[in-house]
CSV table of C-alpha atoms in Angstrom, one decimal:
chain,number,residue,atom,x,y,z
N,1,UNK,CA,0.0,0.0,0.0
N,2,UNK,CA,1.2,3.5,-1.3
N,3,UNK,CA,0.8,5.6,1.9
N,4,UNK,CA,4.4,8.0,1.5
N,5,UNK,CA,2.0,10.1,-0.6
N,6,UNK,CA,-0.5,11.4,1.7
N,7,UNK,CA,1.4,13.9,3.4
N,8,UNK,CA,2.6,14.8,0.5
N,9,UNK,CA,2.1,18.4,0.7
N,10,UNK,CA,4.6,19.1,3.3
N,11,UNK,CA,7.0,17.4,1.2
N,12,UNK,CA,7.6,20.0,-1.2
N,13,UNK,CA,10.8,20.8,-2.3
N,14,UNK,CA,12.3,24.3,-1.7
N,15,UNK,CA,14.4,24.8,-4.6
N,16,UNK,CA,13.2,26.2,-7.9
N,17,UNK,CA,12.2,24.7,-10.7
N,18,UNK,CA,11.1,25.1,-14.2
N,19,UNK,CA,7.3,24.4,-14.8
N,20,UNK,CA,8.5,21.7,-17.4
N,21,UNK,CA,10.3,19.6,-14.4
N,22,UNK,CA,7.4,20.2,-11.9
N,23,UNK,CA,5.2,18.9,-14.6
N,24,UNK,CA,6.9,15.5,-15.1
N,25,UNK,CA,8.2,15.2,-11.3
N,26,UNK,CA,6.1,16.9,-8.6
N,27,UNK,CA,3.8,14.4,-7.1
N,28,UNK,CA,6.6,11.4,-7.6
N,29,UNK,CA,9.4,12.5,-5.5
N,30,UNK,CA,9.3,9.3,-3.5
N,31,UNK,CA,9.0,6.9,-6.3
N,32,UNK,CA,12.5,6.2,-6.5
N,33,UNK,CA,12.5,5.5,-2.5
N,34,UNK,CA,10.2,2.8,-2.5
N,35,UNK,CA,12.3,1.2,-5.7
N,36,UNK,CA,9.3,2.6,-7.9
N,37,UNK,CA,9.5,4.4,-11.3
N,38,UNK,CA,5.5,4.8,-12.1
N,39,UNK,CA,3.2,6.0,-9.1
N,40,UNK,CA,1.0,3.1,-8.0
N,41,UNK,CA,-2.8,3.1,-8.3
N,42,UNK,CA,-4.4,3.0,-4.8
N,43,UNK,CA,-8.1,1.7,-4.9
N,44,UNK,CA,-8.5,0.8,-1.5
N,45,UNK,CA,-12.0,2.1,0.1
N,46,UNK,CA,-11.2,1.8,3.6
N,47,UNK,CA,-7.7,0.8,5.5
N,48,UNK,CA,-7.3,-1.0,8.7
N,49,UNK,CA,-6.0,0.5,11.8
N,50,UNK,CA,-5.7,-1.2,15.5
N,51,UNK,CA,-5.4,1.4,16.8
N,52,UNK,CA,-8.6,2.8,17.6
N,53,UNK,CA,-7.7,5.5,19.9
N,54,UNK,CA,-5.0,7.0,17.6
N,55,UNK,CA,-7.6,7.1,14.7
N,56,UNK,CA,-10.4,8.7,16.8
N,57,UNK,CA,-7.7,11.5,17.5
N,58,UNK,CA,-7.1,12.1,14.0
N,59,UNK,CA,-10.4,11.8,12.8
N,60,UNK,CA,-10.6,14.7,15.4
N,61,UNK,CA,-7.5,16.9,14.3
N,62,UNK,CA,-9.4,16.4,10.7
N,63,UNK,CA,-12.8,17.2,11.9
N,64,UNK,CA,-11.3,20.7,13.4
N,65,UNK,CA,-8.8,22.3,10.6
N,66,UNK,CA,-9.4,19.6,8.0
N,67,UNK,CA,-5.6,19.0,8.1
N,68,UNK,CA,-5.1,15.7,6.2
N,69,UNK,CA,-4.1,12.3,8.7
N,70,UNK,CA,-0.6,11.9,9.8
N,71,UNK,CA,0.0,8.3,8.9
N,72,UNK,CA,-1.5,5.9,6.7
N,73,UNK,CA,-4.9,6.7,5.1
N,74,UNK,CA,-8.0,6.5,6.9
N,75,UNK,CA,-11.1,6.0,4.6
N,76,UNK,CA,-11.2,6.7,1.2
N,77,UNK,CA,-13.8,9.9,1.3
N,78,UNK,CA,-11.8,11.8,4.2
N,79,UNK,CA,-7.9,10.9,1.5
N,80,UNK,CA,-6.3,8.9,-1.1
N,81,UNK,CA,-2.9,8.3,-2.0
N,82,UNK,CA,-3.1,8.5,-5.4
N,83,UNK,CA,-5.8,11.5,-5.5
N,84,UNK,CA,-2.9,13.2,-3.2
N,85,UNK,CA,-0.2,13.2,-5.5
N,86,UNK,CA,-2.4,14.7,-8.6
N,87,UNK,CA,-3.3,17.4,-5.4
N,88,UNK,CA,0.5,17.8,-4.7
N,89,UNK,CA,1.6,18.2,-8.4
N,90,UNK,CA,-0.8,20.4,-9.5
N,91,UNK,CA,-0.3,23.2,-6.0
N,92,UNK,CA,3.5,22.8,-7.4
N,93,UNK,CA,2.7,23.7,-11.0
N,94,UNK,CA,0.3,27.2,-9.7
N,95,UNK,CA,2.1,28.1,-6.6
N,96,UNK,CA,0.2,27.4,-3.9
N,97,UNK,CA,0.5,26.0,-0.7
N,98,UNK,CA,-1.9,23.2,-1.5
N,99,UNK,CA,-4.3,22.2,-3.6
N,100,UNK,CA,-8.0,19.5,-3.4
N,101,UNK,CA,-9.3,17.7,-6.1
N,102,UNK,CA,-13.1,16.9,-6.5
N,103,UNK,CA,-15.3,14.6,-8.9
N,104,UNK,CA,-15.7,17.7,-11.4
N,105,UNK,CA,-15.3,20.9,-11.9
N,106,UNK,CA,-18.8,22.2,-10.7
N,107,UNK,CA,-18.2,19.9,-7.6
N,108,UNK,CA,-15.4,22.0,-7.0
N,109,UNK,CA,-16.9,25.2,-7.6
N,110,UNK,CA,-19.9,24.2,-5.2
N,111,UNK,CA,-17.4,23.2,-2.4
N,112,UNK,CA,-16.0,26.9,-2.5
N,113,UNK,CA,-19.5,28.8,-2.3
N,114,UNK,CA,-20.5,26.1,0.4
N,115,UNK,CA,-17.4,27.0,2.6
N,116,UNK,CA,-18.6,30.4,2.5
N,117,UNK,CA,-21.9,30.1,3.2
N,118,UNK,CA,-21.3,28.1,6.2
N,119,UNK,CA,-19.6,31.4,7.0
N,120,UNK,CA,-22.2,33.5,6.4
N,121,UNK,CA,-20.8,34.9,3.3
N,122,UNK,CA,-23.8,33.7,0.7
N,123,UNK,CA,-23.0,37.0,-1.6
N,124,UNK,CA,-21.0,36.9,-4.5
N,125,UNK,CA,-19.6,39.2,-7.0
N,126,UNK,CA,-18.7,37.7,-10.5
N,127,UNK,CA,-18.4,38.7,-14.0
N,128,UNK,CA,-19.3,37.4,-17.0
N,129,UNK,CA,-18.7,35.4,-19.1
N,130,UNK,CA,-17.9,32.5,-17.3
N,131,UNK,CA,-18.4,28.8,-18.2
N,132,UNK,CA,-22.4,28.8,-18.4
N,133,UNK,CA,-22.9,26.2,-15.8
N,134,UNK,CA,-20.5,28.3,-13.3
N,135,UNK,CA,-23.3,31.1,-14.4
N,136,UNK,CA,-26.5,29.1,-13.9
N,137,UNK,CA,-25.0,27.9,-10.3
N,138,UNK,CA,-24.5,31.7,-9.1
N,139,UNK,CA,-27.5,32.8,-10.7
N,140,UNK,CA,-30.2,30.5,-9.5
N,141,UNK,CA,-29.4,30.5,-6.2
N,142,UNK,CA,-29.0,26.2,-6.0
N,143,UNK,CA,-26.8,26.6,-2.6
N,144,UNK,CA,-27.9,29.6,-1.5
N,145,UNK,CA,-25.7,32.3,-3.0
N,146,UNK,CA,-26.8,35.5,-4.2
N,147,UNK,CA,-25.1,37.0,-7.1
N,148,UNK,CA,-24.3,40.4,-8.1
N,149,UNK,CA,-23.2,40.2,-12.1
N,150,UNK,CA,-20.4,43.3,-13.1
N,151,UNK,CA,-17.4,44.4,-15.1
N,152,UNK,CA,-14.0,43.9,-13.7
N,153,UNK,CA,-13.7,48.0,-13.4
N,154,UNK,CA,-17.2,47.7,-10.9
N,155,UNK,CA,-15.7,44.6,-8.6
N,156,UNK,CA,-14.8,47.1,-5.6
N,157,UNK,CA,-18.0,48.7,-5.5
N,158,UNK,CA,-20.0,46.1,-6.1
N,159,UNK,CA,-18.6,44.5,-2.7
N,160,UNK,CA,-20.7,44.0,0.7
N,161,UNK,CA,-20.5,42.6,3.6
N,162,UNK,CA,-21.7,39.6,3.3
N,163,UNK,CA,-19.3,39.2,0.2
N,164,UNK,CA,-18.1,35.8,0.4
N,165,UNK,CA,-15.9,35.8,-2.9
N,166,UNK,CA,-15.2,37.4,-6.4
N,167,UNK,CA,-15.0,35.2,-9.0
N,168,UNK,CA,-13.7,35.8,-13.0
N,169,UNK,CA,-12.5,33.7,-15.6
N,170,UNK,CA,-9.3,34.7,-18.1
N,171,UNK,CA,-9.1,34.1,-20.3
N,172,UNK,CA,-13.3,33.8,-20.3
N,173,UNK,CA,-15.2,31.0,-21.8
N,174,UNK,CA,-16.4,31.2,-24.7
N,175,UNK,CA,-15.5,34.8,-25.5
N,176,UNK,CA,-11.7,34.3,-24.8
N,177,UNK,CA,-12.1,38.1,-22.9
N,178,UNK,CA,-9.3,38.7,-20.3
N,179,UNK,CA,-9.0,40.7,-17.4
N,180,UNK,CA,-6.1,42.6,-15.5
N,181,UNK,CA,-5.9,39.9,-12.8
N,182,UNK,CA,-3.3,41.4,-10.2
N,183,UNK,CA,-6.0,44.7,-10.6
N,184,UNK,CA,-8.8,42.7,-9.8
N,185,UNK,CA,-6.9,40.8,-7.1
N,186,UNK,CA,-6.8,44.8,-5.3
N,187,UNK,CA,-10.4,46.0,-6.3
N,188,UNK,CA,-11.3,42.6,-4.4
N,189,UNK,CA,-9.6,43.9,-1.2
N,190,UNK,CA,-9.6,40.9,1.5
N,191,UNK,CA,-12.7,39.6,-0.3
N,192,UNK,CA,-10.6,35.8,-1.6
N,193,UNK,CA,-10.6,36.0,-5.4
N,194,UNK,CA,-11.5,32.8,-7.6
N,195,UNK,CA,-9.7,32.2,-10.9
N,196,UNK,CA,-10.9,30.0,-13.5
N,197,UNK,CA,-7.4,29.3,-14.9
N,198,UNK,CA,-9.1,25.9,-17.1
N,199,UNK,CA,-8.3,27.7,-20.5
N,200,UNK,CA,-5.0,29.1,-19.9
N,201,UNK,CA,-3.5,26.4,-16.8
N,202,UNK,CA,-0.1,27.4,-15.2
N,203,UNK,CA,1.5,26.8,-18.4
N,204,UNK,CA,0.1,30.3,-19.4
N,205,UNK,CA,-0.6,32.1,-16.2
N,206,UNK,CA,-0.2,31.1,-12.6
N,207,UNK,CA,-3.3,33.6,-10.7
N,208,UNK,CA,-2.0,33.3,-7.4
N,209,UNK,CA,1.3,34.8,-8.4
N,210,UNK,CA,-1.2,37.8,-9.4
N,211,UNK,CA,-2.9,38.1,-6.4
N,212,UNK,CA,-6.0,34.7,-6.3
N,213,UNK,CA,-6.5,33.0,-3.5
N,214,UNK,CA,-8.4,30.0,-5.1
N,215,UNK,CA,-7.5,28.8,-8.5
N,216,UNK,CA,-10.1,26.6,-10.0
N,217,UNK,CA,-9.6,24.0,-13.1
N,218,UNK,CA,-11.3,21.8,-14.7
N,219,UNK,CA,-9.1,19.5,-14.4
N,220,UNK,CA,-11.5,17.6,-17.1
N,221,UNK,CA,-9.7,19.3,-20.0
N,222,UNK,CA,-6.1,20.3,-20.5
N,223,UNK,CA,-4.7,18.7,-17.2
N,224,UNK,CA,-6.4,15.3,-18.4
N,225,UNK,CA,-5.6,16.3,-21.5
N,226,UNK,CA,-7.0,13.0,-23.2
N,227,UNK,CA,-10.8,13.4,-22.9
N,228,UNK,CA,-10.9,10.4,-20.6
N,229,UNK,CA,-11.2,11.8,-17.1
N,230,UNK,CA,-13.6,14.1,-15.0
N,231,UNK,CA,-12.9,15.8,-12.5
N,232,UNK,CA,-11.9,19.5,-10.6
N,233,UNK,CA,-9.6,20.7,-9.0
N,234,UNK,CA,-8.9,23.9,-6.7
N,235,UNK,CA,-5.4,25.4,-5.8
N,236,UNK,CA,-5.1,27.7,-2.8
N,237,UNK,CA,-3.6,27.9,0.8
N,238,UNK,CA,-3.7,25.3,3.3
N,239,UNK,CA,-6.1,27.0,5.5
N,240,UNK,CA,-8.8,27.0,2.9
N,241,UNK,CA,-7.8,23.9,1.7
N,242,UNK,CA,-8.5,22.0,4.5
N,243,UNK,CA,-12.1,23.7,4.9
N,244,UNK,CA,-12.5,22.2,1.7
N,245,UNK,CA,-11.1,18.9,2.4
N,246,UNK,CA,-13.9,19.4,5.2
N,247,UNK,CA,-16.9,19.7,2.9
N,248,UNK,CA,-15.6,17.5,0.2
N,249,UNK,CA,-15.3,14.9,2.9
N,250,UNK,CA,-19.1,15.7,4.1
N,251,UNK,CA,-20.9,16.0,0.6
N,252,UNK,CA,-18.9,13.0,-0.9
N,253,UNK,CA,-17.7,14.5,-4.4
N,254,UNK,CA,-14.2,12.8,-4.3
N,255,UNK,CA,-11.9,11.8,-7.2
N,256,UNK,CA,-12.0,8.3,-8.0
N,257,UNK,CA,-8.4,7.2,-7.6
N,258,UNK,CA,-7.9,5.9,-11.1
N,259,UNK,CA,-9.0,9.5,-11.9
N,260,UNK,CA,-6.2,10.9,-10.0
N,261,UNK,CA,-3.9,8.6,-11.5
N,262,UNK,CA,-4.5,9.4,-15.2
N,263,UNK,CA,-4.3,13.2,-14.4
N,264,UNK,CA,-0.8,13.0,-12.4
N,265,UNK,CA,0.0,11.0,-15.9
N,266,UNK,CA,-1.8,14.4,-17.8
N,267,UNK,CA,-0.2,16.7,-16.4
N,268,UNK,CA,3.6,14.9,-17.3
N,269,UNK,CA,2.5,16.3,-21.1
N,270,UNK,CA,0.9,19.4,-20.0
N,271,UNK,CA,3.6,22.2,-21.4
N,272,UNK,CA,4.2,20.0,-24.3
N,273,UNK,CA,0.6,19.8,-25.1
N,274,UNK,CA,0.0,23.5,-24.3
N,275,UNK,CA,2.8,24.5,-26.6
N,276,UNK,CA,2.3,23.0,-29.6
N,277,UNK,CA,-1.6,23.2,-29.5
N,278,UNK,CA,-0.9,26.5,-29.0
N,279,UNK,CA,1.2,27.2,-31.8
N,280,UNK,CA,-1.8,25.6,-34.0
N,281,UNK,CA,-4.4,27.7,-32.3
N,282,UNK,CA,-2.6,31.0,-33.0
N,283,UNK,CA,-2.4,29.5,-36.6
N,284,UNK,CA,-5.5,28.9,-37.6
N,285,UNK,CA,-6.8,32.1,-35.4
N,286,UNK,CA,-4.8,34.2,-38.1
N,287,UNK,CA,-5.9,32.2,-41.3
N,288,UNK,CA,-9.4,32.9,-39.8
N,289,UNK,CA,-8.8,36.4,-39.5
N,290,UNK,CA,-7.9,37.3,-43.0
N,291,UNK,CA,-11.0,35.3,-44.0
N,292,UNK,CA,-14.3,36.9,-45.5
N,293,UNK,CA,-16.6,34.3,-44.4
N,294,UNK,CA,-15.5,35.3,-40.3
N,295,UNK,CA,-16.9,38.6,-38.7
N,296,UNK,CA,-15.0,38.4,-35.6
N,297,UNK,CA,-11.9,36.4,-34.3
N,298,UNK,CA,-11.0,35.9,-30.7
N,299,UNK,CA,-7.8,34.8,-29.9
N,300,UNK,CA,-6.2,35.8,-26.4
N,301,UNK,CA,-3.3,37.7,-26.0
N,302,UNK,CA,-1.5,35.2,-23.5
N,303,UNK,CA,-1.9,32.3,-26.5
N,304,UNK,CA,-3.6,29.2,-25.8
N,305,UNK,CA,-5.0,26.7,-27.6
N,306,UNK,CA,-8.4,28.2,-27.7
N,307,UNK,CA,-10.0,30.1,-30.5
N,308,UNK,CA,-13.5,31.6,-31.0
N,309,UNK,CA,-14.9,32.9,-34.0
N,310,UNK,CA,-18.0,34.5,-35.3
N,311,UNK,CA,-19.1,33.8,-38.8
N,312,UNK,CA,-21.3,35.5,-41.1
N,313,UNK,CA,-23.4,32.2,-42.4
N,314,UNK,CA,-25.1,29.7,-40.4
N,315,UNK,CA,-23.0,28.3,-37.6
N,316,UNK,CA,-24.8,25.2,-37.4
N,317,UNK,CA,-24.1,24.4,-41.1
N,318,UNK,CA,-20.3,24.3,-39.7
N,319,UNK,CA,-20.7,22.1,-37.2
N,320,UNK,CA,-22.5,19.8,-39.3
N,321,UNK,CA,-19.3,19.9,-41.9
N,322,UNK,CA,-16.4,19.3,-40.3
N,323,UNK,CA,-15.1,15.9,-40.9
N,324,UNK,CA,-11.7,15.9,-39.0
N,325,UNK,CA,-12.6,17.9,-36.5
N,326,UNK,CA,-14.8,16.8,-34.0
N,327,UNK,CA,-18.5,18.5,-33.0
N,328,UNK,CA,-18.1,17.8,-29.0
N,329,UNK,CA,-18.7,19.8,-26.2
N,330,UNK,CA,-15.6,20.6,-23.8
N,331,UNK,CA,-11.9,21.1,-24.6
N,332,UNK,CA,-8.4,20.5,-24.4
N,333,UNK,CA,-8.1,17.5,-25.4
N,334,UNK,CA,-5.6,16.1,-27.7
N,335,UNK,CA,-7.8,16.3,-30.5
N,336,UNK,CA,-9.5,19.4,-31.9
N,337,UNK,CA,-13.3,19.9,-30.8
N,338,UNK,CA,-16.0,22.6,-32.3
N,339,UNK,CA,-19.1,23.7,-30.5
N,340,UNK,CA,-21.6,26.5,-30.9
N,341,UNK,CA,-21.9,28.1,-27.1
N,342,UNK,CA,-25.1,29.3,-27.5
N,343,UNK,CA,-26.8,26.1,-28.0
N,344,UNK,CA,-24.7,23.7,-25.6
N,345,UNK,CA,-22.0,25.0,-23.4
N,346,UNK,CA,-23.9,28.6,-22.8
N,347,UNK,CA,-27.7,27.2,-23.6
N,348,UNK,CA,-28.8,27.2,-20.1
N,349,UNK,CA,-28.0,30.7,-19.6
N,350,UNK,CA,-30.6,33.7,-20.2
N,351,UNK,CA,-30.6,34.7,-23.6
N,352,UNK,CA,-30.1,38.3,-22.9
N,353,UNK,CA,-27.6,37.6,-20.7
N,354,UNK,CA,-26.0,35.8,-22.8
N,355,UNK,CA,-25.6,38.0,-25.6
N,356,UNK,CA,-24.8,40.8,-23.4
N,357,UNK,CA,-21.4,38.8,-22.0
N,358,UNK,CA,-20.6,38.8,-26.0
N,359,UNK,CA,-21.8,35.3,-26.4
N,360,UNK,CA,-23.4,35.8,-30.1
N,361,UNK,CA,-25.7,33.4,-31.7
N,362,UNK,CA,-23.0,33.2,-34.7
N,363,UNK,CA,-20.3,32.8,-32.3
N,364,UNK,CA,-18.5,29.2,-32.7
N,365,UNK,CA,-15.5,27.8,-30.2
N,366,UNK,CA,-12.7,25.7,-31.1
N,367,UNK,CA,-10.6,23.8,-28.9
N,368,UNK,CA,-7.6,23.4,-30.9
N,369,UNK,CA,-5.4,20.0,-30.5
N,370,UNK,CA,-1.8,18.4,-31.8
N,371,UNK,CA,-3.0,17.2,-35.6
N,372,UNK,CA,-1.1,18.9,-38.2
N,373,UNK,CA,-2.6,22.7,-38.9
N,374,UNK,CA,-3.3,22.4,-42.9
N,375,UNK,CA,-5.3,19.0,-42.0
N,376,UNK,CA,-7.2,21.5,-39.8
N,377,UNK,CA,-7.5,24.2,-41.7
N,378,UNK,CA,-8.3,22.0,-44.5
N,379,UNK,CA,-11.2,21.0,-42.5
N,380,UNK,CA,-12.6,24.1,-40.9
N,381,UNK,CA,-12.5,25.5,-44.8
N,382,UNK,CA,-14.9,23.1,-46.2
N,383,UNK,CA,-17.0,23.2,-43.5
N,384,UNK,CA,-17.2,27.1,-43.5
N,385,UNK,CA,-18.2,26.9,-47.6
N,386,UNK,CA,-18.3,29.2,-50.1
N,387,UNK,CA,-18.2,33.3,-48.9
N,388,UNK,CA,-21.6,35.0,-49.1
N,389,UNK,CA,-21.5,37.9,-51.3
N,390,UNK,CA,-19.7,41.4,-49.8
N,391,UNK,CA,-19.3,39.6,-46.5
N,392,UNK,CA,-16.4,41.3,-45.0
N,393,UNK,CA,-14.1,40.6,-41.9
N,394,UNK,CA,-13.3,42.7,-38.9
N,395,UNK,CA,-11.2,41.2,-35.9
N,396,UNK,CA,-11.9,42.5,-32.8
N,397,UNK,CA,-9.6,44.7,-30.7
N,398,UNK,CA,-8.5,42.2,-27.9
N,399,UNK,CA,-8.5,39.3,-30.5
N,400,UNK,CA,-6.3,39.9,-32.9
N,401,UNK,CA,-4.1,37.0,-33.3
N,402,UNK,CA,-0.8,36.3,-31.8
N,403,UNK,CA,1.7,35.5,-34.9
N,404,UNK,CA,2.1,32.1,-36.4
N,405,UNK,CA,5.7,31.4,-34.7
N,406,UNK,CA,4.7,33.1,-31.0
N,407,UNK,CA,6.6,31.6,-28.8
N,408,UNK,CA,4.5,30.7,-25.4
N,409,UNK,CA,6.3,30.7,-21.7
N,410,UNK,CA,7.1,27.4,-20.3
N,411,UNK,CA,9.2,28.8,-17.5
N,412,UNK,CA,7.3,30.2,-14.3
């Protein structure tokens, strides 16, 4: 039984590395100690301990900070091994003092609003757009929250309080907007700030460098990487973390271990993956620019692999002719995916609302993976057809497209 792992989180090491060497070692450091080279898979539900006493007393220390156990694990809802290293890897790769994964990404996003509302903190202050089930959450009230929806420049005086948390995404799904994150970080004063850092992951930007107290991912897409796992993840201090380890363990939406395992394997790839779907995104962003069947291209100035685009035809007619490409919804994977927001990821979202975050009904996103770029752009061309007559094209101002050979940071 693999139990080196659980207190893995003190075990950090203190000097630097580069993000590419955190990637493909944080969360193994003991491997070579037990005479292993790949981490082991952990499926145990329960463990045995005869010693009753001792276990009440740490079942205590848990119950009161939410620390995790000294010593070997306890029962598979309150820690796993394997789910521990994934936790340790990722807090490595954003900075943070620790880090708890959850069953999805929504899962994780609930834990956070249910650790302040147990405060008494049920208010909080968000702006759009943000991933449209993140928006139907906040806005129907399902755990209690109230929202108030604003633009980053009216964070500080939107604020009361019973503010419990700010949250913003950046770059924003689908509209790729971004946001001045170390300015919103002061508007939010000692309000905690949430980050949605799925689209651009530590790769691109690490938010609690900039000023975020909880980073959210999820870990679904580009730390999975593979479109074969689901889960969430949030990155923050220890003290928050272990309220969350608290409500995690009380509403029971922990990472199956096997889960945890293929995204310590995910994130081994991450700044390899990032890079070069990247390079392929800011590609086809640029062909699509010069186009004149696209209005509008959105392409983020820190890179990534995402791209959105709004087109002057029919957008459904595109995702009904792409061959290669793949009409799914979510992202990141190592294949390229198309979707049209307003009917899937963004559908359960008010209409107005909607198309007042910039979320068009023309708008399409594409989640841009590691085939070869002409075999995509072959693709998306069919699909978009022949140009309608004086259709012209206009990128936006933010969006303009990063050049084909941008070279993105791996070093953080």
């Amino acid at each position: 039984m693999d139990t080196a792992s659980m207190g893995a989180h003190a075990d950090v090491r203190t000097a630097p590395r580069a993000l590419a060497t955190e990637a493909v070692h944080a969360g193994r450091d003991d491997l070579a100690r037990q005479g292993l080279h790949a981490p082991p898979i952990d499926l145990s539900t329960t463990y045995p301990s005869y010693d009753s006493r001792g276990e009440a007393a740490r079942i205590d220390a848990f119950a009161a900070t939410g620390t995790e156990p000294d010593g070997p694990p306890v029962y598979g809802r309150l820690g796993n091994p394997t789910v521990a290293r994934f936790e340790t890897a990722l807090a490595r790769l954003e900075g943070t003092e620790a880090a708890v994964a959850f069953a999805s990404g929504m899962a994780a996003l609930s834990a956070v609003l249910l650790v302040r509302a147990s405060m008494g903190l049920r208010h909080v202050v968000a702006v759009r757009p943000l991933y449209g089930c993140s928006d139907h959450l906040l806005t129907a009230g399902l755990l209690g929250s109230e929202v108030t929806w604003t633009d980053p420049a009216g964070i500080a005086e939107a604020l009361r309080p019973d503010t419990g948390l700010v949250i913003v995404e950046s770059p924003a799904n689908p509209t790729l907007a971004e946001v001045d994150l170390r300015a919103v970080a002061h508007a939010c004063g000692s309000v905690p700030l949430l980050v949605d850092n799925t689209f651009a992951t530590p790769v691109l930007q690490r938010p609690a460098e900039q000023g975020a107290r909880l980073v959210l991912h999820s870990a679904t897409k580009y730390l999975g990487g593979h479109g074969d796992v689901l889960a969430g993840v949030l990155a923050c201090d220890e003290e928050f973390a272990g309220r969350l380890r608290q409500v995690r363990f009380a509403t029971g939406g922990v990472l199956h271990p096997l889960a945890g395992y293929l995204l310590l394997r995910g994130l081994s790839t991450l700044p390899v993956r990032v890079r070069a779907a990247s390079a392929n995104a800011a590609e086809l962003a640029r062909r699509l620019a010069a186009d004149p069947r696209v209005a509008h291209v959105h392409y983020p100035r820190i890179g990534g692999a995402m791209v959105s685009f709004e087109i002057h035809g029919d957008p459904h007619e595109v995702i009904a002719g792409v061959r290669l490409i793949t009409p799914a919804v979510s992202l990141g994977s190592v294949d390229t995916l198309i979707q049209h927001p307003a009917s899937i990821s963004h559908r359960i979202v008010d209409a107005d609302d909607r198309r007042g975050a910039g979320v068009s009904d023309r708008l399409l996103r594409m989640s841009v993976g590691l085939e070869d770029v002409e075999d995509l752009w072959s693709d998306l061309d069919g699909a978009l057809g022949r140009p309608l007559g004086g259709a012209g094209n206009c990128a936006t101002g933010h969006s303009e497209p990063a050049p084909a050979d941008v070279q993105l940071p791996l070093r953080r």
